JSON list of C-alpha atoms in Angstrom, two decimals:
[
{"chain": "B", "resi": 37, "resn": "GLU", "atom": "CA", "xyz": [0.11, 3.37, -26.90]},
{"chain": "B", "resi": 38, "resn": "ILE", "atom": "CA", "xyz": [3.57, 5.08, -26.55]},
{"chain": "B", "resi": 39, "resn": "VAL", "atom": "CA", "xyz": [5.95, 1.69, -26.40]},
{"chain": "B", "resi": 40, "resn": "LEU", "atom": "CA", "xyz": [9.71, 2.61, -24.06]},
{"chain": "B", "resi": 41, "resn": "THR", "atom": "CA", "xyz": [12.60, 0.04, -25.60]},
{"chain": "B", "resi": 42, "resn": "GLN", "atom": "CA", "xyz": [14.91, -0.14, -22.94]},
{"chain": "B", "resi": 43, "resn": "SER", "atom": "CA", "xyz": [18.48, -1.09, -23.64]},
{"chain": "B", "resi": 44, "resn": "PRO", "atom": "CA", "xyz": [20.33, -3.56, -22.65]},
{"chain": "B", "resi": 45, "resn": "ASP", "atom": "CA", "xyz": [17.80, -5.93, -20.97]},
{"chain": "B", "resi": 46, "resn": "PHE", "atom": "CA", "xyz": [20.50, -7.36, -18.89]},
{"chain": "B", "resi": 47, "resn": "GLN", "atom": "CA", "xyz": [24.16, -6.45, -17.94]},
{"chain": "B", "resi": 48, "resn": "SER", "atom": "CA", "xyz": [27.28, -7.57, -16.25]},
{"chain": "B", "resi": 49, "resn": "VAL", "atom": "CA", "xyz": [29.20, -5.17, -13.98]},
{"chain": "B", "resi": 50, "resn": "THR", "atom": "CA", "xyz": [32.16, -4.96, -12.08]},
{"chain": "B", "resi": 51, "resn": "PRO", "atom": "CA", "xyz": [31.98, -2.22, -8.60]},
{"chain": "B", "resi": 52, "resn": "LYS", "atom": "CA", "xyz": [33.16, 1.19, -9.68]},
{"chain": "B", "resi": 53, "resn": "GLU", "atom": "CA", "xyz": [32.61, 0.74, -13.56]},
{"chain": "B", "resi": 54, "resn": "LYS", "atom": "CA", "xyz": [30.24, 3.80, -15.39]},
{"chain": "B", "resi": 55, "resn": "VAL", "atom": "CA", "xyz": [27.12, 2.17, -16.42]},
{"chain": "B", "resi": 56, "resn": "THR", "atom": "CA", "xyz": [24.38, 3.26, -19.49]},
{"chain": "B", "resi": 57, "resn": "ILE", "atom": "CA", "xyz": [20.64, 2.19, -19.21]},
{"chain": "B", "resi": 58, "resn": "THR", "atom": "CA", "xyz": [18.96, 4.27, -22.09]},
{"chain": "B", "resi": 59, "resn": "CYS", "atom": "CA", "xyz": [15.50, 3.88, -22.72]},
{"chain": "B", "resi": 60, "resn": "ARG", "atom": "CA", "xyz": [14.21, 5.25, -25.97]},
{"chain": "B", "resi": 61, "resn": "ALA", "atom": "CA", "xyz": [10.17, 6.73, -26.58]},
{"chain": "B", "resi": 62, "resn": "SER", "atom": "CA", "xyz": [7.55, 5.66, -29.46]},
{"chain": "B", "resi": 63, "resn": "GLN", "atom": "CA", "xyz": [6.75, 8.72, -30.28]},
{"chain": "B", "resi": 64, "resn": "SER", "atom": "CA", "xyz": [8.08, 12.20, -28.03]},
{"chain": "B", "resi": 65, "resn": "ILE", "atom": "CA", "xyz": [6.52, 12.48, -24.76]},
{"chain": "B", "resi": 66, "resn": "GLY", "atom": "CA", "xyz": [8.90, 15.88, -23.33]},
{"chain": "B", "resi": 67, "resn": "SER", "atom": "CA", "xyz": [10.24, 15.35, -20.84]},
{"chain": "B", "resi": 68, "resn": "SER", "atom": "CA", "xyz": [7.47, 13.16, -18.62]},
{"chain": "B", "resi": 69, "resn": "LEU", "atom": "CA", "xyz": [9.78, 10.00, -18.10]},
{"chain": "B", "resi": 70, "resn": "HIS", "atom": "CA", "xyz": [10.76, 8.62, -14.38]},
{"chain": "B", "resi": 71, "resn": "TRP", "atom": "CA", "xyz": [12.86, 5.90, -13.59]},
{"chain": "B", "resi": 72, "resn": "TYR", "atom": "CA", "xyz": [13.38, 3.68, -11.05]},
{"chain": "B", "resi": 73, "resn": "GLN", "atom": "CA", "xyz": [15.03, 0.69, -9.27]},
{"chain": "B", "resi": 74, "resn": "HIS", "atom": "CA", "xyz": [12.99, -2.80, -8.16]},
{"chain": "B", "resi": 75, "resn": "LYS", "atom": "CA", "xyz": [14.65, -5.10, -6.25]},
{"chain": "B", "resi": 76, "resn": "PRO", "atom": "CA", "xyz": [13.85, -8.58, -5.36]},
{"chain": "B", "resi": 77, "resn": "ASP", "atom": "CA", "xyz": [11.05, -8.88, -3.03]},
{"chain": "B", "resi": 78, "resn": "GLN", "atom": "CA", "xyz": [10.54, -4.63, -3.20]},
{"chain": "B", "resi": 79, "resn": "SER", "atom": "CA", "xyz": [8.50, -2.11, -4.12]},
{"chain": "B", "resi": 80, "resn": "PRO", "atom": "CA", "xyz": [10.36, -0.71, -6.87]},
{"chain": "B", "resi": 81, "resn": "LYS", "atom": "CA", "xyz": [11.80, 3.08, -5.47]},
{"chain": "B", "resi": 82, "resn": "LEU", "atom": "CA", "xyz": [12.63, 5.59, -8.34]},
{"chain": "B", "resi": 83, "resn": "LEU", "atom": "CA", "xyz": [15.90, 6.91, -8.26]},
{"chain": "B", "resi": 84, "resn": "ILE", "atom": "CA", "xyz": [14.61, 10.04, -11.34]},
{"chain": "B", "resi": 85, "resn": "ASN", "atom": "CA", "xyz": [11.84, 11.83, -12.30]},
{"chain": "B", "resi": 86, "resn": "TYR", "atom": "CA", "xyz": [10.60, 14.61, -15.11]},
{"chain": "B", "resi": 87, "resn": "ALA", "atom": "CA", "xyz": [14.22, 12.35, -17.42]},
{"chain": "B", "resi": 88, "resn": "SER", "atom": "CA", "xyz": [17.05, 14.44, -14.95]},
{"chain": "B", "resi": 89, "resn": "GLN", "atom": "CA", "xyz": [15.47, 15.48, -10.91]},
{"chain": "B", "resi": 90, "resn": "SER", "atom": "CA", "xyz": [16.63, 13.05, -8.93]},
{"chain": "B", "resi": 91, "resn": "PHE", "atom": "CA", "xyz": [14.22, 12.12, -6.33]},
{"chain": "B", "resi": 92, "resn": "SER", "atom": "CA", "xyz": [14.99, 12.73, -2.33]},
{"chain": "B", "resi": 93, "resn": "GLY", "atom": "CA", "xyz": [17.29, 11.06, -1.39]},
{"chain": "B", "resi": 94, "resn": "VAL", "atom": "CA", "xyz": [18.34, 9.08, -4.12]},
{"chain": "B", "resi": 95, "resn": "PRO", "atom": "CA", "xyz": [22.37, 8.52, -3.74]},
{"chain": "B", "resi": 96, "resn": "SER", "atom": "CA", "xyz": [24.34, 10.66, -6.34]},
{"chain": "B", "resi": 97, "resn": "ARG", "atom": "CA", "xyz": [26.40, 8.50, -8.81]},
{"chain": "B", "resi": 98, "resn": "PHE", "atom": "CA", "xyz": [22.49, 7.90, -10.42]},
{"chain": "B", "resi": 99, "resn": "SER", "atom": "CA", "xyz": [21.39, 10.58, -12.88]},
{"chain": "B", "resi": 100, "resn": "GLY", "atom": "CA", "xyz": [19.05, 10.54, -15.93]},
{"chain": "B", "resi": 101, "resn": "SER", "atom": "CA", "xyz": [19.65, 12.79, -19.00]},
{"chain": "B", "resi": 102, "resn": "GLY", "atom": "CA", "xyz": [17.06, 13.63, -22.10]},
{"chain": "B", "resi": 103, "resn": "SER", "atom": "CA", "xyz": [13.97, 14.41, -23.64]},
{"chain": "B", "resi": 104, "resn": "GLY", "atom": "CA", "xyz": [12.15, 14.40, -26.19]},
{"chain": "B", "resi": 105, "resn": "THR", "atom": "CA", "xyz": [12.16, 10.42, -27.03]},
{"chain": "B", "resi": 106, "resn": "ASP", "atom": "CA", "xyz": [15.54, 9.45, -26.29]},
{"chain": "B", "resi": 107, "resn": "PHE", "atom": "CA", "xyz": [16.51, 8.78, -22.28]},
{"chain": "B", "resi": 108, "resn": "THR", "atom": "CA", "xyz": [19.88, 7.92, -20.30]},
{"chain": "B", "resi": 109, "resn": "LEU", "atom": "CA", "xyz": [19.83, 6.23, -16.92]},
{"chain": "B", "resi": 110, "resn": "THR", "atom": "CA", "xyz": [23.49, 6.23, -16.32]},
{"chain": "B", "resi": 111, "resn": "ILE", "atom": "CA", "xyz": [25.17, 5.45, -12.59]},
{"chain": "B", "resi": 112, "resn": "ASN", "atom": "CA", "xyz": [27.84, 6.56, -11.56]},
{"chain": "B", "resi": 113, "resn": "THR", "atom": "CA", "xyz": [30.55, 4.57, -9.59]},
{"chain": "B", "resi": 114, "resn": "LEU", "atom": "CA", "xyz": [28.19, 1.21, -8.99]},
{"chain": "B", "resi": 115, "resn": "GLU", "atom": "CA", "xyz": [28.30, -0.28, -5.94]},
{"chain": "B", "resi": 116, "resn": "ALA", "atom": "CA", "xyz": [26.99, -3.94, -5.34]},
{"chain": "B", "resi": 117, "resn": "GLU", "atom": "CA", "xyz": [23.94, -2.42, -3.28]},
{"chain": "B", "resi": 118, "resn": "ASP", "atom": "CA", "xyz": [23.21, -1.18, -7.43]},
{"chain": "B", "resi": 119, "resn": "ALA", "atom": "CA", "xyz": [21.76, -5.07, -8.40]},
{"chain": "B", "resi": 120, "resn": "ALA", "atom": "CA", "xyz": [18.45, -4.28, -9.41]},
{"chain": "B", "resi": 121, "resn": "THR", "atom": "CA", "xyz": [15.89, -4.47, -12.85]},
{"chain": "B", "resi": 122, "resn": "TYR", "atom": "CA", "xyz": [15.34, -0.59, -14.23]},
{"chain": "B", "resi": 123, "resn": "TYR", "atom": "CA", "xyz": [12.47, 0.76, -15.18]},
{"chain": "B", "resi": 124, "resn": "CYS", "atom": "CA", "xyz": [11.73, 3.82, -16.51]},
{"chain": "B", "resi": 125, "resn": "HIS", "atom": "CA", "xyz": [8.64, 5.27, -17.42]},
{"chain": "B", "resi": 126, "resn": "GLN", "atom": "CA", "xyz": [6.47, 7.50, -18.69]},
{"chain": "B", "resi": 127, "resn": "SER", "atom": "CA", "xyz": [3.18, 10.02, -18.17]},
{"chain": "B", "resi": 128, "resn": "SER", "atom": "CA", "xyz": [3.29, 11.64, -20.70]},
{"chain": "B", "resi": 129, "resn": "THR", "atom": "CA", "xyz": [-0.21, 10.24, -22.43]},
{"chain": "B", "resi": 130, "resn": "LEU", "atom": "CA", "xyz": [-2.12, 8.26, -21.22]},
{"chain": "B", "resi": 131, "resn": "PRO", "atom": "CA", "xyz": [-2.40, 5.34, -21.70]},
{"chain": "B", "resi": 132, "resn": "TYR", "atom": "CA", "xyz": [1.12, 5.56, -19.27]},
{"chain": "B", "resi": 133, "resn": "THR", "atom": "CA", "xyz": [3.21, 2.76, -20.22]},
{"chain": "B", "resi": 134, "resn": "PHE", "atom": "CA", "xyz": [6.88, 1.25, -19.06]},
{"chain": "B", "resi": 135, "resn": "GLY", "atom": "CA", "xyz": [10.13, -0.02, -20.64]},
{"chain": "B", "resi": 136, "resn": "GLN", "atom": "CA", "xyz": [10.44, -4.22, -19.97]},
{"chain": "B", "resi": 137, "resn": "GLY", "atom": "CA", "xyz": [13.17, -3.68, -18.08]},
{"chain": "B", "resi": 138, "resn": "THR", "atom": "CA", "xyz": [17.15, -3.93, -18.02]},
{"chain": "B", "resi": 139, "resn": "LYS", "atom": "CA", "xyz": [18.15, -6.33, -15.14]},
{"chain": "B", "resi": 140, "resn": "LEU", "atom": "CA", "xyz": [21.78, -4.53, -14.23]},
{"chain": "B", "resi": 141, "resn": "GLU", "atom": "CA", "xyz": [24.03, -8.30, -12.35]},
{"chain": "B", "resi": 142, "resn": "ILE", "atom": "CA", "xyz": [27.14, -7.32, -9.21]},
{"chain": "B", "resi": 143, "resn": "LYS", "atom": "CA", "xyz": [30.19, -8.92, -10.80]},
{"chain": "Q", "resi": 21, "resn": "GLU", "atom": "CA", "xyz": [5.44, 9.18, 7.16]},
{"chain": "Q", "resi": 22, "resn": "VAL", "atom": "CA", "xyz": [4.12, 8.82, 3.34]},
{"chain": "Q", "resi": 23, "resn": "GLN", "atom": "CA", "xyz": [2.68, 4.69, 3.95]},
{"chain": "Q", "resi": 24, "resn": "LEU", "atom": "CA", "xyz": [0.48, 2.70, 1.71]},
{"chain": "Q", "resi": 25, "resn": "VAL", "atom": "CA", "xyz": [0.46, -0.68, 1.69]},
{"chain": "Q", "resi": 26, "resn": "GLU", "atom": "CA", "xyz": [-2.26, -3.16, -1.11]},
{"chain": "Q", "resi": 27, "resn": "SER", "atom": "CA", "xyz": [-4.62, -5.73, 0.74]},
{"chain": "Q", "resi": 28, "resn": "GLY", "atom": "CA", "xyz": [-7.09, -7.76, -0.89]},
{"chain": "Q", "resi": 29, "resn": "GLY", "atom": "CA", "xyz": [-5.25, -10.45, -3.15]},
{"chain": "Q", "resi": 30, "resn": "GLY", "atom": "CA", "xyz": [-5.83, -13.55, -2.51]},
{"chain": "Q", "resi": 31, "resn": "LEU", "atom": "CA", "xyz": [-6.74, -17.08, -4.65]},
{"chain": "Q", "resi": 32, "resn": "VAL", "atom": "CA", "xyz": [-9.48, -16.72, -7.10]},
{"chain": "Q", "resi": 33, "resn": "GLN", "atom": "CA", "xyz": [-11.07, -18.91, -9.21]},
{"chain": "Q", "resi": 34, "resn": "PRO", "atom": "CA", "xyz": [-11.48, -17.45, -13.13]},
{"chain": "Q", "resi": 35, "resn": "GLY", "atom": "CA", "xyz": [-14.05, -15.11, -14.02]},
{"chain": "Q", "resi": 36, "resn": "ARG", "atom": "CA", "xyz": [-14.33, -14.31, -10.78]},
{"chain": "Q", "resi": 37, "resn": "SER", "atom": "CA", "xyz": [-14.51, -10.83, -8.91]},
{"chain": "Q", "resi": 38, "resn": "LEU", "atom": "CA", "xyz": [-11.52, -9.89, -6.17]},
{"chain": "Q", "resi": 39, "resn": "ARG", "atom": "CA", "xyz": [-11.25, -5.93, -4.45]},
{"chain": "Q", "resi": 40, "resn": "LEU", "atom": "CA", "xyz": [-7.96, -5.01, -3.91]},
{"chain": "Q", "resi": 41, "resn": "SER", "atom": "CA", "xyz": [-7.98, -2.17, -0.97]},
{"chain": "Q", "resi": 42, "resn": "CYS", "atom": "CA", "xyz": [-4.67, 0.85, -1.48]},
{"chain": "Q", "resi": 43, "resn": "THR", "atom": "CA", "xyz": [-4.39, 2.53, 1.70]},
{"chain": "Q", "resi": 44, "resn": "GLY", "atom": "CA", "xyz": [-2.83, 5.15, 2.31]},
{"chain": "Q", "resi": 45, "resn": "SER", "atom": "CA", "xyz": [-1.14, 7.75, 5.54]},
{"chain": "Q", "resi": 46, "resn": "GLY", "atom": "CA", "xyz": [0.86, 10.28, 6.02]},
{"chain": "Q", "resi": 47, "resn": "PHE", "atom": "CA", "xyz": [0.23, 12.82, 3.20]},
{"chain": "Q", "resi": 48, "resn": "THR", "atom": "CA", "xyz": [-3.38, 14.15, 2.46]},
{"chain": "Q", "resi": 49, "resn": "PHE", "atom": "CA", "xyz": [-4.47, 11.32, 0.21]},
{"chain": "Q", "resi": 50, "resn": "GLY", "atom": "CA", "xyz": [-8.13, 13.25, -1.53]},
{"chain": "Q", "resi": 51, "resn": "ASP", "atom": "CA", "xyz": [-5.18, 15.62, -2.54]},
{"chain": "Q", "resi": 52, "resn": "PHE", "atom": "CA", "xyz": [-2.82, 12.72, -4.84]},
{"chain": "Q", "resi": 53, "resn": "LEU", "atom": "CA", "xyz": [-3.57, 11.03, -8.07]},
{"chain": "Q", "resi": 54, "resn": "MET", "atom": "CA", "xyz": [-3.42, 7.62, -6.68]},
{"chain": "Q", "resi": 55, "resn": "THR", "atom": "CA", "xyz": [-2.19, 4.54, -9.67]},
{"chain": "Q", "resi": 56, "resn": "TRP", "atom": "CA", "xyz": [-2.07, 1.16, -9.60]},
{"chain": "Q", "resi": 57, "resn": "VAL", "atom": "CA", "xyz": [0.15, -1.46, -11.67]},
{"chain": "Q", "resi": 58, "resn": "ARG", "atom": "CA", "xyz": [1.04, -4.79, -11.89]},
{"chain": "Q", "resi": 59, "resn": "GLN", "atom": "CA", "xyz": [3.63, -7.65, -12.47]},
{"chain": "Q", "resi": 60, "resn": "ALA", "atom": "CA", "xyz": [2.72, -10.59, -13.39]},
{"chain": "Q", "resi": 61, "resn": "PRO", "atom": "CA", "xyz": [5.61, -13.71, -12.74]},
{"chain": "Q", "resi": 62, "resn": "GLY", "atom": "CA", "xyz": [8.94, -13.01, -14.49]},
{"chain": "Q", "resi": 63, "resn": "MET", "atom": "CA", "xyz": [7.41, -10.58, -16.14]},
{"chain": "Q", "resi": 64, "resn": "GLY", "atom": "CA", "xyz": [7.63, -5.99, -16.19]},
{"chain": "Q", "resi": 65, "resn": "LEU", "atom": "CA", "xyz": [5.31, -3.13, -14.12]},
{"chain": "Q", "resi": 66, "resn": "GLU", "atom": "CA", "xyz": [2.97, -3.31, -16.02]},
{"chain": "Q", "resi": 67, "resn": "TRP", "atom": "CA", "xyz": [0.34, -0.27, -15.47]},
{"chain": "Q", "resi": 68, "resn": "VAL", "atom": "CA", "xyz": [-3.56, -0.75, -15.20]},
{"chain": "Q", "resi": 69, "resn": "GLY", "atom": "CA", "xyz": [-4.45, 2.87, -14.25]},
{"chain": "Q", "resi": 70, "resn": "PHE", "atom": "CA", "xyz": [-5.26, 5.99, -11.73]},
{"chain": "Q", "resi": 71, "resn": "ILE", "atom": "CA", "xyz": [-7.54, 7.44, -10.30]},
{"chain": "Q", "resi": 72, "resn": "ARG", "atom": "CA", "xyz": [-8.25, 11.56, -10.81]},
{"chain": "Q", "resi": 73, "resn": "SER", "atom": "CA", "xyz": [-8.22, 13.41, -7.16]},
{"chain": "Q", "resi": 74, "resn": "LYS", "atom": "CA", "xyz": [-11.56, 15.23, -7.13]},
{"chain": "Q", "resi": 75, "resn": "SER", "atom": "CA", "xyz": [-10.02, 18.45, -7.54]},
{"chain": "Q", "resi": 76, "resn": "TYR", "atom": "CA", "xyz": [-9.11, 17.10, -11.76]},
{"chain": "Q", "resi": 77, "resn": "GLY", "atom": "CA", "xyz": [-12.94, 15.32, -11.29]},
{"chain": "Q", "resi": 78, "resn": "GLY", "atom": "CA", "xyz": [-12.27, 11.85, -9.69]},
{"chain": "Q", "resi": 79, "resn": "THR", "atom": "CA", "xyz": [-12.01, 9.87, -12.89]},
{"chain": "Q", "resi": 80, "resn": "SER", "atom": "CA", "xyz": [-10.83, 7.24, -13.81]},
{"chain": "Q", "resi": 81, "resn": "GLU", "atom": "CA", "xyz": [-8.49, 5.92, -17.14]},
{"chain": "Q", "resi": 82, "resn": "TYR", "atom": "CA", "xyz": [-6.74, 2.32, -17.92]},
{"chain": "Q", "resi": 83, "resn": "ALA", "atom": "CA", "xyz": [-4.41, 0.13, -19.70]},
{"chain": "Q", "resi": 84, "resn": "ALA", "atom": "CA", "xyz": [-6.40, -2.24, -22.44]},
{"chain": "Q", "resi": 85, "resn": "SER", "atom": "CA", "xyz": [-5.75, -4.68, -20.90]},
{"chain": "Q", "resi": 86, "resn": "VAL", "atom": "CA", "xyz": [-7.94, -4.42, -18.14]},
{"chain": "Q", "resi": 87, "resn": "LYS", "atom": "CA", "xyz": [-10.81, -1.64, -19.03]},
{"chain": "Q", "resi": 88, "resn": "GLY", "atom": "CA", "xyz": [-13.53, -2.03, -19.31]},
{"chain": "Q", "resi": 89, "resn": "ARG", "atom": "CA", "xyz": [-13.62, -5.96, -16.93]},
{"chain": "Q", "resi": 90, "resn": "PHE", "atom": "CA", "xyz": [-11.61, -3.03, -13.44]},
{"chain": "Q", "resi": 91, "resn": "THR", "atom": "CA", "xyz": [-13.20, -0.21, -12.00]},
{"chain": "Q", "resi": 92, "resn": "ILE", "atom": "CA", "xyz": [-10.23, 2.08, -10.27]},
{"chain": "Q", "resi": 93, "resn": "SER", "atom": "CA", "xyz": [-12.58, 4.46, -7.35]},
{"chain": "Q", "resi": 94, "resn": "ARG", "atom": "CA", "xyz": [-11.65, 6.06, -4.20]},
{"chain": "Q", "resi": 95, "resn": "ASP", "atom": "CA", "xyz": [-13.33, 6.83, -0.68]},
{"chain": "Q", "resi": 96, "resn": "ASP", "atom": "CA", "xyz": [-11.20, 9.93, 0.64]},
{"chain": "Q", "resi": 97, "resn": "SER", "atom": "CA", "xyz": [-12.96, 9.81, 4.14]},
{"chain": "Q", "resi": 98, "resn": "LYS", "atom": "CA", "xyz": [-11.21, 6.89, 4.55]},
{"chain": "Q", "resi": 99, "resn": "SER", "atom": "CA", "xyz": [-8.30, 7.49, 2.31]},
{"chain": "Q", "resi": 100, "resn": "ILE", "atom": "CA", "xyz": [-8.33, 4.36, 0.39]},
{"chain": "Q", "resi": 101, "resn": "ALA", "atom": "CA", "xyz": [-8.07, 3.75, -3.44]},
{"chain": "Q", "resi": 102, "resn": "TYR", "atom": "CA", "xyz": [-10.24, 0.49, -4.67]},
{"chain": "Q", "resi": 103, "resn": "LEU", "atom": "CA", "xyz": [-9.11, -2.41, -8.17]},
{"chain": "Q", "resi": 104, "resn": "GLN", "atom": "CA", "xyz": [-12.04, -3.84, -8.60]},
{"chain": "Q", "resi": 105, "resn": "MET", "atom": "CA", "xyz": [-10.99, -6.20, -10.53]},
{"chain": "Q", "resi": 106, "resn": "ASN", "atom": "CA", "xyz": [-14.34, -8.18, -12.75]},
{"chain": "Q", "resi": 107, "resn": "SER", "atom": "CA", "xyz": [-14.09, -10.91, -15.08]},
{"chain": "Q", "resi": 108, "resn": "LEU", "atom": "CA", "xyz": [-10.66, -12.53, -14.31]},
{"chain": "Q", "resi": 109, "resn": "ASN", "atom": "CA", "xyz": [-8.64, -14.74, -15.65]},
{"chain": "Q", "resi": 110, "resn": "ALA", "atom": "CA", "xyz": [-5.21, -16.28, -15.58]},
{"chain": "Q", "resi": 111, "resn": "GLU", "atom": "CA", "xyz": [-3.99, -13.65, -17.84]},
{"chain": "Q", "resi": 112, "resn": "ASP", "atom": "CA", "xyz": [-4.48, -11.53, -14.40]},
{"chain": "Q", "resi": 113, "resn": "THR", "atom": "CA", "xyz": [-1.66, -12.87, -11.71]},
{"chain": "Q", "resi": 114, "resn": "ALA", "atom": "CA", "xyz": [0.10, -10.16, -10.61]},
{"chain": "Q", "resi": 115, "resn": "ILE", "atom": "CA", "xyz": [1.48, -9.03, -7.99]},
{"chain": "Q", "resi": 116, "resn": "TYR", "atom": "CA", "xyz": [-0.82, -5.89, -7.61]},
{"chain": "Q", "resi": 117, "resn": "SER", "atom": "CA", "xyz": [0.87, -2.19, -6.20]},
{"chain": "Q", "resi": 118, "resn": "CYS", "atom": "CA", "xyz": [-0.18, 0.93, -6.04]},
{"chain": "Q", "resi": 119, "resn": "PHE", "atom": "CA", "xyz": [1.79, 4.49, -5.28]},
{"chain": "Q", "resi": 120, "resn": "ARG", "atom": "CA", "xyz": [1.16, 8.15, -5.02]},
{"chain": "Q", "resi": 121, "resn": "GLY", "atom": "CA", "xyz": [0.70, 9.79, -8.13]},
{"chain": "Q", "resi": 122, "resn": "ALA", "atom": "CA", "xyz": [1.04, 10.21, -11.62]},
{"chain": "Q", "resi": 123, "resn": "PHE", "atom": "CA", "xyz": [5.07, 9.09, -11.12]},
{"chain": "Q", "resi": 124, "resn": "GLY", "atom": "CA", "xyz": [5.59, 6.93, -7.95]},
{"chain": "Q", "resi": 125, "resn": "ASP", "atom": "CA", "xyz": [7.33, 8.87, -5.17]},
{"chain": "Q", "resi": 126, "resn": "TYR", "atom": "CA", "xyz": [5.94, 6.23, -2.71]},
{"chain": "Q", "resi": 127, "resn": "TRP", "atom": "CA", "xyz": [4.72, 2.97, -4.18]},
{"chain": "Q", "resi": 128, "resn": "GLY", "atom": "CA", "xyz": [2.65, -0.46, -1.76]},
{"chain": "Q", "resi": 129, "resn": "GLN", "atom": "CA", "xyz": [4.37, -3.65, -0.74]},
{"chain": "Q", "resi": 130, "resn": "GLY", "atom": "CA", "xyz": [1.77, -5.52, -3.00]},
{"chain": "Q", "resi": 131, "resn": "THR", "atom": "CA", "xyz": [-1.30, -7.64, -3.12]},
{"chain": "Q", "resi": 132, "resn": "LEU", "atom": "CA", "xyz": [-0.43, -11.13, -4.96]},
{"chain": "Q", "resi": 133, "resn": "VAL", "atom": "CA", "xyz": [-3.70, -11.92, -6.45]},
{"chain": "Q", "resi": 134, "resn": "THR", "atom": "CA", "xyz": [-3.66, -15.61, -8.31]},
{"chain": "Q", "resi": 135, "resn": "VAL", "atom": "CA", "xyz": [-6.41, -16.27, -10.73]},
{"chain": "Q", "resi": 136, "resn": "SER", "atom": "CA", "xyz": [-6.77, -20.31, -10.82]},
{"chain": "Q", "resi": 137, "resn": "SER", "atom": "CA", "xyz": [-9.08, -23.37, -10.68]}
]
């Protein structure tokens, strides 16, 4: 099973800051890595698919990069509404897996 | 508008069974692989499994934690994907959600399953 390790687990940031969340895979997954935003009492929302493709309607401040084993989700100019838990997810190798999540708190 | 609605959750005793449904609308359901995931209380997302479209054999794949106990099936005429859960235990307590495709461009709102005596 491919293990996805996100860092950090938790981050407290102020609005307008730039945030970087990383996701490292235990073996190469090509570009089959996706990012979600999950707020309490809501269903997760797809932000980025296949490492760097922005999903329709996602604000341009969200971007993704990486391939192989190392991936990054970047949030430029953080807004208060970005408070959420962020997950990476691989669909390269069965069983598919999720990272443990990164909780973002807005100060 | 694409919509997914899960149903069938509830309180169930350990060792018993439960079947969840994921009903899709706003898209050609039969063309899509459908995935189930879960989130236990206070925990992260866990991939449960998926069922391929009939065009790709209609076969299913599962996480090790549920393999042999859970079965995913589909009825494309009703636009429903099912998650049959047998031999449930406390560790299966979670919100169960479905999403379209191998990665979730659209998700349902989830249904809560509580396994307790």
